[in-house]
Each structure stands twice: as structure tokens, then as C-alpha cells.
PDB file of C-alpha atoms in Angstrom:
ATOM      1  CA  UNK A  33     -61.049 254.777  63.055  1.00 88.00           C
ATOM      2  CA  UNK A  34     -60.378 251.093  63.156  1.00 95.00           C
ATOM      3  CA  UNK A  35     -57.104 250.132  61.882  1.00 97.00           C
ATOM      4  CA  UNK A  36     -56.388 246.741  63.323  1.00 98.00           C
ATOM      5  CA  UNK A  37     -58.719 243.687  64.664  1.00 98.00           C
ATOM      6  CA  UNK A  38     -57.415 241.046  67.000  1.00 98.00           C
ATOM      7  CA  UNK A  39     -59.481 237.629  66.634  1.00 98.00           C
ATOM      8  CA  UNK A  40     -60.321 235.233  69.341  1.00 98.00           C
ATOM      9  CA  UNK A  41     -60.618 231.612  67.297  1.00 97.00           C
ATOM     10  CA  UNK A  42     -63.170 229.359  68.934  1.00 96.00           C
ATOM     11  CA  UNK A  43     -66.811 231.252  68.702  1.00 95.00           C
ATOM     12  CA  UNK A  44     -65.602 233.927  66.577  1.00 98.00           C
ATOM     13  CA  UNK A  45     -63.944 232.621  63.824  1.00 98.00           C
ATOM     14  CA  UNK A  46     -64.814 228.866  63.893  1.00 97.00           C
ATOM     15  CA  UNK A  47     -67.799 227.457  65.673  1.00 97.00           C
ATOM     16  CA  UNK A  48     -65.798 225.202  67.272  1.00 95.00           C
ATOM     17  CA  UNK A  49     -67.038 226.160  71.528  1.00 93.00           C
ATOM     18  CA  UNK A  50     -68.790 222.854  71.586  1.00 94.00           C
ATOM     19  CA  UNK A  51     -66.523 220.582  70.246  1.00 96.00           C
ATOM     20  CA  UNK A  52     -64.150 221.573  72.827  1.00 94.00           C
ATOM     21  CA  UNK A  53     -67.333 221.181  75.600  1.00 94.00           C
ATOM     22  CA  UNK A  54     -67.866 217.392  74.308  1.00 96.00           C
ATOM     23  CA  UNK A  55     -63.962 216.956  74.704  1.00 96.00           C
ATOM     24  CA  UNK A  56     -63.480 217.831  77.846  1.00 96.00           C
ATOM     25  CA  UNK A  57     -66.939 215.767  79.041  1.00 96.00           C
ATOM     26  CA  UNK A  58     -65.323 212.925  77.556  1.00 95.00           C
ATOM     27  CA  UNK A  59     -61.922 213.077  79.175  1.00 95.00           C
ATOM     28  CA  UNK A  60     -63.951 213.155  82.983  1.00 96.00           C
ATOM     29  CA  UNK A  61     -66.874 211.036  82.404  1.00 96.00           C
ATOM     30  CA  UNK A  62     -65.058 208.033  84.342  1.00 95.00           C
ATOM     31  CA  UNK A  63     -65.381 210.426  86.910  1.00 96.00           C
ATOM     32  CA  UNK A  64     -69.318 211.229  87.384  1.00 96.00           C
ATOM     33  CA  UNK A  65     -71.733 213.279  85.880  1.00 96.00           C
ATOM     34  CA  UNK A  66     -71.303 215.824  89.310  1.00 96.00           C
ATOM     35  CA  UNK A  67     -67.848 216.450  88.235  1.00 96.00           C
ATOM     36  CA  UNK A  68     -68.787 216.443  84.311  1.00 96.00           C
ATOM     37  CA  UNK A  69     -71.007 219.153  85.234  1.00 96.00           C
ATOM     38  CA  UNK A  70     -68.831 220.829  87.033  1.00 96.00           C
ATOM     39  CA  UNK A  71     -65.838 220.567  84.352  1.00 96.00           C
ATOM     40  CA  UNK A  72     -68.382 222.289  81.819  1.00 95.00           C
ATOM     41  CA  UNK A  73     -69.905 224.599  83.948  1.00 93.00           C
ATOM     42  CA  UNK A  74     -66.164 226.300  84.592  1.00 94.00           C
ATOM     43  CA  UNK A  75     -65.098 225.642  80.714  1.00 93.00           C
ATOM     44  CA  UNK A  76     -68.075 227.568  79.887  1.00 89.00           C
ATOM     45  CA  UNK A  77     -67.515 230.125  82.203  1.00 87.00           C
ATOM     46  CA  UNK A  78     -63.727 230.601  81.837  1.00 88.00           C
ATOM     47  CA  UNK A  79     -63.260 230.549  77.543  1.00 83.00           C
ATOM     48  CA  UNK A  80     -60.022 232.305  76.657  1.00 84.00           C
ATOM     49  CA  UNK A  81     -58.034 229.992  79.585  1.00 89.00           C
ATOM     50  CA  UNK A  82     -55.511 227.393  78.209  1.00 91.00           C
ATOM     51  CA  UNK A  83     -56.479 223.903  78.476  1.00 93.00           C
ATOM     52  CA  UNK A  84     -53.233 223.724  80.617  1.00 94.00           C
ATOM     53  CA  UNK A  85     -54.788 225.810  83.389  1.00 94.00           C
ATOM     54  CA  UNK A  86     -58.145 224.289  83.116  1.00 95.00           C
ATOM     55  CA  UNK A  87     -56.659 220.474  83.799  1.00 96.00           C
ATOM     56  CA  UNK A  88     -54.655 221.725  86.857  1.00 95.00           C
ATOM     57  CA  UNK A  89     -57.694 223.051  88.285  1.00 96.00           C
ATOM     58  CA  UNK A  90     -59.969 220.078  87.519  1.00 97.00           C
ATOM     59  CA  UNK A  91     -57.497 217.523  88.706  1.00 96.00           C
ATOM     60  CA  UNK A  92     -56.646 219.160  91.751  1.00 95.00           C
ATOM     61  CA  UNK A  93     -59.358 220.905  92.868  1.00 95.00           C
ATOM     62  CA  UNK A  94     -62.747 218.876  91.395  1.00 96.00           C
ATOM     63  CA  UNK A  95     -60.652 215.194  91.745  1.00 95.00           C
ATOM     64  CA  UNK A  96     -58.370 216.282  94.692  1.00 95.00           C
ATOM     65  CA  UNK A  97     -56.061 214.332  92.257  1.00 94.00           C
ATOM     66  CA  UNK A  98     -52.447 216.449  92.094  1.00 94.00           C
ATOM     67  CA  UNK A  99     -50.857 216.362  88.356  1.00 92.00           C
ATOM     68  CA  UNK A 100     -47.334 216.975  87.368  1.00 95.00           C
ATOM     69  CA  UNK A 101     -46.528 219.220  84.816  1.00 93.00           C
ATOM     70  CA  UNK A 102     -45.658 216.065  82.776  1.00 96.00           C
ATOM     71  CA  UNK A 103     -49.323 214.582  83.489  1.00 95.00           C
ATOM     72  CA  UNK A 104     -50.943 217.865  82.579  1.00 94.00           C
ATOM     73  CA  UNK A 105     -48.829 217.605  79.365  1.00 94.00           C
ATOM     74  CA  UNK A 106     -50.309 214.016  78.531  1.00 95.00           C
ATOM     75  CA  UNK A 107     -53.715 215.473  79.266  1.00 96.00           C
ATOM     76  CA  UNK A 108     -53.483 217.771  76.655  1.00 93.00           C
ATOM     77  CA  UNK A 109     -52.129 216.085  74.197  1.00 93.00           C
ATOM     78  CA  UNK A 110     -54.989 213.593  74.674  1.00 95.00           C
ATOM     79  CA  UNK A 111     -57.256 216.573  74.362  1.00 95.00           C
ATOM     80  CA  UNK A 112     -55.885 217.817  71.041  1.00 95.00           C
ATOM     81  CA  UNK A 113     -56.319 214.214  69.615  1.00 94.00           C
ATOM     82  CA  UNK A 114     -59.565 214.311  70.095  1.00 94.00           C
ATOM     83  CA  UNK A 115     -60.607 217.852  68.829  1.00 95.00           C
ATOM     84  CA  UNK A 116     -57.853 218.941  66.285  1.00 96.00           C
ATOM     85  CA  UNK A 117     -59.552 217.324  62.899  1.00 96.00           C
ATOM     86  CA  UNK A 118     -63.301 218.428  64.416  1.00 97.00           C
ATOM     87  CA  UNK A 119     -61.778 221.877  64.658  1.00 97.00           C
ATOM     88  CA  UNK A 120     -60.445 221.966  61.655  1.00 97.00           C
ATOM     89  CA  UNK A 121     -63.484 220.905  59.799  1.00 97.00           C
ATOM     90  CA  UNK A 122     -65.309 223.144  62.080  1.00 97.00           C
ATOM     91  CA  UNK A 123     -68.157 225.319  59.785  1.00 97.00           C
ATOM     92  CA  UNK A 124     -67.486 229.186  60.322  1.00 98.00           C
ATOM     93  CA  UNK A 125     -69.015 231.639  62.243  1.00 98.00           C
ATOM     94  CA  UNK A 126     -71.794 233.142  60.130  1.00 98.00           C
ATOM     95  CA  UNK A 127     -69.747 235.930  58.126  1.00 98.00           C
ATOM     96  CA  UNK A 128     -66.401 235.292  59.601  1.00 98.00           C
ATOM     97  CA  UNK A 129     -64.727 233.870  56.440  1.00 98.00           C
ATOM     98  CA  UNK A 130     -66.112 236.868  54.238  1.00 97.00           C
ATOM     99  CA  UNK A 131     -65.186 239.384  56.045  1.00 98.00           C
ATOM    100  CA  UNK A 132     -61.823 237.991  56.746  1.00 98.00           C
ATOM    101  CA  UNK A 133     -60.943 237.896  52.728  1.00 97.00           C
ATOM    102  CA  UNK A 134     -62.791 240.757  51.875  1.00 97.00           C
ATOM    103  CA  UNK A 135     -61.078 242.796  54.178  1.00 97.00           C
ATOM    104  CA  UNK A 136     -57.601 241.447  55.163  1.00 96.00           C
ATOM    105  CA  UNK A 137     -55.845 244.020  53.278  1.00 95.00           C
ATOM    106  CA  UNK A 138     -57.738 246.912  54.555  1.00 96.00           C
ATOM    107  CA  UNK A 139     -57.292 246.383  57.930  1.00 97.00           C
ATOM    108  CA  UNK A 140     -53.986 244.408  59.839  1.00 97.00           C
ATOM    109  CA  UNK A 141     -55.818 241.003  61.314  1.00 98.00           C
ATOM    110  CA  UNK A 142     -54.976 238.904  64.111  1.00 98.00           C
ATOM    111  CA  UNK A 143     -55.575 236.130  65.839  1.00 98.00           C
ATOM    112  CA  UNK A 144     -55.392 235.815  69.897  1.00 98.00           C
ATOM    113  CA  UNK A 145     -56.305 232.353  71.054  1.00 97.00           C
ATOM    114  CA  UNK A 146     -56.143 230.126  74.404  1.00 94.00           C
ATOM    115  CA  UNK A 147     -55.780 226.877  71.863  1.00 95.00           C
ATOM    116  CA  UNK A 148     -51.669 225.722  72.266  1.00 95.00           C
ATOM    117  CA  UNK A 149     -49.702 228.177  69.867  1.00 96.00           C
ATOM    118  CA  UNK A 150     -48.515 225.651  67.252  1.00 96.00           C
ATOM    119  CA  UNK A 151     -51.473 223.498  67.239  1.00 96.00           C
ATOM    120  CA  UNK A 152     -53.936 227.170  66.840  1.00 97.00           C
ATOM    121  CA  UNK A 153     -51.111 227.874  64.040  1.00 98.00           C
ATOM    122  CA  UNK A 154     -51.928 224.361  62.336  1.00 97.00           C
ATOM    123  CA  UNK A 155     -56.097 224.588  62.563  1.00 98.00           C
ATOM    124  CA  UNK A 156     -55.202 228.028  60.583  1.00 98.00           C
ATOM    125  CA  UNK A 157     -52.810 226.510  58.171  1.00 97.00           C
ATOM    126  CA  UNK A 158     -55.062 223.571  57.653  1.00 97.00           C
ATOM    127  CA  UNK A 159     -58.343 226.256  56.794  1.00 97.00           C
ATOM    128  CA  UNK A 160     -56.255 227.916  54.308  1.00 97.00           C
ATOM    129  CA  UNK A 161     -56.411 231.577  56.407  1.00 98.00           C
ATOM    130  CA  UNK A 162     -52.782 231.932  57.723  1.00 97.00           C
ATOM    131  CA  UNK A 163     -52.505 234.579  54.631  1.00 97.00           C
ATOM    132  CA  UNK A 164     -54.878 236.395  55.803  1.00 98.00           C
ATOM    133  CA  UNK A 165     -53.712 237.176  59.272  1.00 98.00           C
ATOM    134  CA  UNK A 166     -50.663 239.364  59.984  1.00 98.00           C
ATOM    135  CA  UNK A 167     -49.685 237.352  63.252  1.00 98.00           C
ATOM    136  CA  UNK A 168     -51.439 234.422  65.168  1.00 98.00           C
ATOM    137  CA  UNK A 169     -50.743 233.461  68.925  1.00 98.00           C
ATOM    138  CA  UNK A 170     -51.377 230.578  70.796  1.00 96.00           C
ATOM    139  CA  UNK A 171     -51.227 229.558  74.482  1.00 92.00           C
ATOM    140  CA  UNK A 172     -49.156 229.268  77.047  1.00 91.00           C
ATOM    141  CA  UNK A 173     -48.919 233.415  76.817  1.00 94.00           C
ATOM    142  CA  UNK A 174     -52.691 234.762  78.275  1.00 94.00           C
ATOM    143  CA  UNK A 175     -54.586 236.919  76.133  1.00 96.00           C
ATOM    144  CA  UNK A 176     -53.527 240.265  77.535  1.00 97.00           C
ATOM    145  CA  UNK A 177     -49.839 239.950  77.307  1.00 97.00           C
ATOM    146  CA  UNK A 178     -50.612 238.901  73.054  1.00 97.00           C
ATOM    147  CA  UNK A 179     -52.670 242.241  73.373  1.00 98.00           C
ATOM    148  CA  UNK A 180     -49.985 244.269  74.486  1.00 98.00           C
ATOM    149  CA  UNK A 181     -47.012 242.389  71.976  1.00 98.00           C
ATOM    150  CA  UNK A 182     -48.962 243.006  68.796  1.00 98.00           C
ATOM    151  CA  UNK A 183     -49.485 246.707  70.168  1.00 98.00           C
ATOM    152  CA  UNK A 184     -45.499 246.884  71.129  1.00 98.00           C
ATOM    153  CA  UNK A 185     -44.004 245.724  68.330  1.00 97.00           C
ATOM    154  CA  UNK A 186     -46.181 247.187  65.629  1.00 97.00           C
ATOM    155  CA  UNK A 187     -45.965 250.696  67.822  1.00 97.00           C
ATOM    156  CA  UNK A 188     -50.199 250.484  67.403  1.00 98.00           C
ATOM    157  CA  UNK A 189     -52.534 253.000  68.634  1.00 97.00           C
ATOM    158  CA  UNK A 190     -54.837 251.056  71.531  1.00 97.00           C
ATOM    159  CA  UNK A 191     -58.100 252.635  70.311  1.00 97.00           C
ATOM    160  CA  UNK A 192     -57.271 251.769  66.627  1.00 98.00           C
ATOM    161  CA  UNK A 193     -57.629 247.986  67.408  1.00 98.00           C
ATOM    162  CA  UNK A 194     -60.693 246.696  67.462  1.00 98.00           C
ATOM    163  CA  UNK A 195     -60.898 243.446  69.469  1.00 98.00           C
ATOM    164  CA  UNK A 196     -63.824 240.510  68.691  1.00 98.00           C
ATOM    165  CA  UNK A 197     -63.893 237.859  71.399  1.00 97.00           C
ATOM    166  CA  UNK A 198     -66.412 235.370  73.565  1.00 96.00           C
ATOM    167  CA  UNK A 199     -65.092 235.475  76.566  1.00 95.00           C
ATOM    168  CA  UNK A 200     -64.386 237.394  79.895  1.00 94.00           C
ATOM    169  CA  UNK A 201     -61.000 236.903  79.418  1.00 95.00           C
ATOM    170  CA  UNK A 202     -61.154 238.180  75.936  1.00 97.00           C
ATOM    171  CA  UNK A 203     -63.085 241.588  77.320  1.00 97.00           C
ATOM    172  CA  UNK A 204     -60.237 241.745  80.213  1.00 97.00           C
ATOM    173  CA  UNK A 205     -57.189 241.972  77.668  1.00 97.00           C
ATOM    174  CA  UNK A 206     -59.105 244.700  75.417  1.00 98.00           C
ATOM    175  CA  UNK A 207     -60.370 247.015  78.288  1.00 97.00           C
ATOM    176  CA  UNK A 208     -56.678 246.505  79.904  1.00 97.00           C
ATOM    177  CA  UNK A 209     -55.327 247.491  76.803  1.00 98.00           C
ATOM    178  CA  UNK A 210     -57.866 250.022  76.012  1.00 97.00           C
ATOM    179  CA  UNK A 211     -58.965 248.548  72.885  1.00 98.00           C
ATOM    180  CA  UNK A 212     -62.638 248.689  71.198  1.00 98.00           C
ATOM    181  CA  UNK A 213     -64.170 245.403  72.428  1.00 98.00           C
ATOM    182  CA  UNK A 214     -66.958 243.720  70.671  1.00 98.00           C
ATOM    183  CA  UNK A 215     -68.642 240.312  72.003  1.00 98.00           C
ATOM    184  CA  UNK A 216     -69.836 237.440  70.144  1.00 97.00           C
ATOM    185  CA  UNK A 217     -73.116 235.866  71.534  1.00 97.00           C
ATOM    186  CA  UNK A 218     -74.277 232.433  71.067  1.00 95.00           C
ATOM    187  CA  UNK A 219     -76.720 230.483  74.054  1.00 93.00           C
ATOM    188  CA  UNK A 220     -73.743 229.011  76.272  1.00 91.00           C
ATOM    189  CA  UNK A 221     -71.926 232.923  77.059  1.00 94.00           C
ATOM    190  CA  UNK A 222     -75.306 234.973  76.916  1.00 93.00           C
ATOM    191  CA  UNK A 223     -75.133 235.157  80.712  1.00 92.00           C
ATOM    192  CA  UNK A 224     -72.299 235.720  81.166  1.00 92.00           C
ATOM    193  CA  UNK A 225     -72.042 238.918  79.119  1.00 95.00           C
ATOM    194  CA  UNK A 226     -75.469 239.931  80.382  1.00 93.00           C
ATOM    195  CA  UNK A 227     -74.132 242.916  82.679  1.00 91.00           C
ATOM    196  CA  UNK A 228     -71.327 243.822  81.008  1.00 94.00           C
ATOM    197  CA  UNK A 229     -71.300 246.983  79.092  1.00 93.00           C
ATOM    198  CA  UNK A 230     -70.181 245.905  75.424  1.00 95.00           C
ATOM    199  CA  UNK A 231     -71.314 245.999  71.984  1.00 95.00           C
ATOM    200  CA  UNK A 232     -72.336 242.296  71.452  1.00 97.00           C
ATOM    201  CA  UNK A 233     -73.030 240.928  68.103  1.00 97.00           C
ATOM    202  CA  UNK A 234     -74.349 237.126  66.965  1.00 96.00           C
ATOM    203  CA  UNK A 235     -72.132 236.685  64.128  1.00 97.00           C
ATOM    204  CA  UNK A 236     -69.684 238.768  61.988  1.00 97.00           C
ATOM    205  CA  UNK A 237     -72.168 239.117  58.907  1.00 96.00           C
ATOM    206  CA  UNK A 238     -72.607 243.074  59.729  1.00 91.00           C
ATOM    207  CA  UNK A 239     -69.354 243.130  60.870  1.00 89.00           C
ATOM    208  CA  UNK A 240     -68.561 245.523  57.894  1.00 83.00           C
TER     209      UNK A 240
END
């Protein structure tokens, strides 16, 4: 029996995938379409990595530019300027927001994202759901140690969580943890989830 169910934000909750997409085009057109391309391409490809990760690698390996850890700091606070107020006005995921009131106090909720931890923890203030979640986590920690906190500290049973992500990395930390896994589908991650053996839904209106 489900007990518990662990969130991803972008693409599950908040149809918000895209904005982030146009955000990070933006920040490396000055650089050509090839490496706009290829900047999407491994966004797409990689959801449930932190920003922080994703400028190393496109600085040093797409530009052959090396960043500090002060430049890839600058870089993301340039990248929350643009998308915070998008995100936050964001619509939802078809079903997301009533399931998530309807059923908060049935079932604990939470919320593992790659978005920086207090600026995921502000987009959920600012949409009036922190109430509804028991815990929320942000980046820098990856998805799978969050997985294995909110199972440690509230002494959880793995196969009473049910886990809801859209991304590889989301699948990862609920197979590692041995967690029910199901995958939200939308055109930019049908590929990716095309051989993997999970129950994949297009919103959360059945969700109950």
C-alpha cells in the first residue's frame, strides 16, 4: 500500500520543463546555435541535474571555457533571474494541484527537486503548497541521497513510497531506493523513457 509520495517539481507538479529549456538557450545563444543545440539536447536528456552541474559541463566541455566555482555561482544566479517569476506563474500539471489538496492528509507528500533548495522552497511558498508537503528539498544534494533522508529520518518502508518523476535521474534514486516509480510523459522525455520498464502516466488526473 502506498503510504508516502516523493514529487519531482518541474514536469510533475508545474509545467515549468520549457521555461527552463528557453533559459538556458538564452544564456548560450552568443555562443552559436551548434552549441545551443547542444546545451538543450543534454538539458533535455539529463532533468533532475542541478543547474550547477549542467554550467560546469557546458562551459568546460561545449566552450572549452574553465569556470570557477564563483563564475558558476554568477551563472546561476543569472539563471534564476530569468526563470523564478515564469516558474512561479507556471500553470500545473493537469491534476497535480487536485490531487495534492485532496489528498495531502492521506498520504505524507514530498517534494525532491534539482531547482537550488531555497529558491525550489520559495516557487512553493509563492504557489501557496508548502502546507501541503511534509518536507521539500532542493539542490546541491542529488536526488538519491533526498530519497534515502526522507526514508532515514521518518524510519519509512521503501516500497510504501511511491515516487513520480520525469527524469532518468528521478527513476535512478527510486529503483536505488527500491521505491514504486511512476514516469510523467510529455513530447521532450518520451524517448528517453521508451525502454525503460516503468509505469508512465501523462498527467496526475488518474493519479487517484
Amino acid at each position: 500500500m502506498i503510504k508516502n509520495i516523493i514529487f519531482d517539481f518541474d514536469g510533475v507538479i508545474s509545467e515549468s520543463v520549457n521555461i527552463k529549456t528557453i533559459a538556458f538557450a538564452e544564456m548560450y545563444k552568443d555562443y552559436g546555435d551548434e552549441v545551443v543545440k547542444q546545451v538543450i539536447a543534454h538539458h533535455l536528456s539529463h532533468g533532475g541535474v542541478s543547474r550547477y552541474e549542467k554550467f560546469k559541463i557546458y562551459h568546460e566541455q561545449f566552450l572549452g571555457i574553465e569556470v570557477s566555482e564563483k563564475g558558476i555561482l554568477e551563472l546561476a544566479k543569472f539563471f534564476s533571474d530569468l526563470i523564478l517569476n515564469k516558474v512561479i506563474k507556471a500553470p500545473y500539471v493537469k491534476g497535480a494541484y487536485e490531487f495534492i489538496t485532496k489528498y495531502y492528509d492521506k498520504y505524507e507528500m514530498f517534494i525532491a527537486s534539482a531547482t537550488p533548495d531555497d529558491e525550489i522552497k520559495k516557487i512553493v511558498k509563492k504557489k501557496n503548497l508548502s502546507k501541503y508537503f511534509k518536507e521539500i528539498f532542493g539542490s546541491p544534494q542529488k536526488k538519491n541521497s533526498i530519497v534515502k533522508e526522507i526514508i532515514s529520518t521518518n524510519k519509512f518502508i521503501s516500497k510504501d513510497i511511491l515516487y513520480i518523476g520525469d527524469a532518468i535521474e528521478d527513476y535512478n534514486a527510486a529503483i536505488n531506493n527500491n521505491n514504486n516509480f511512476f514516469a510523467r510523459i510529455y513530447p521532450e522525455n518520451k524517448e528517453i523513457f521508451n525502454n525503460i520498464d516503468c509505469r508512465k502516466i501523462h498527467d496526475l488526473r488518474n493519479l487517484n
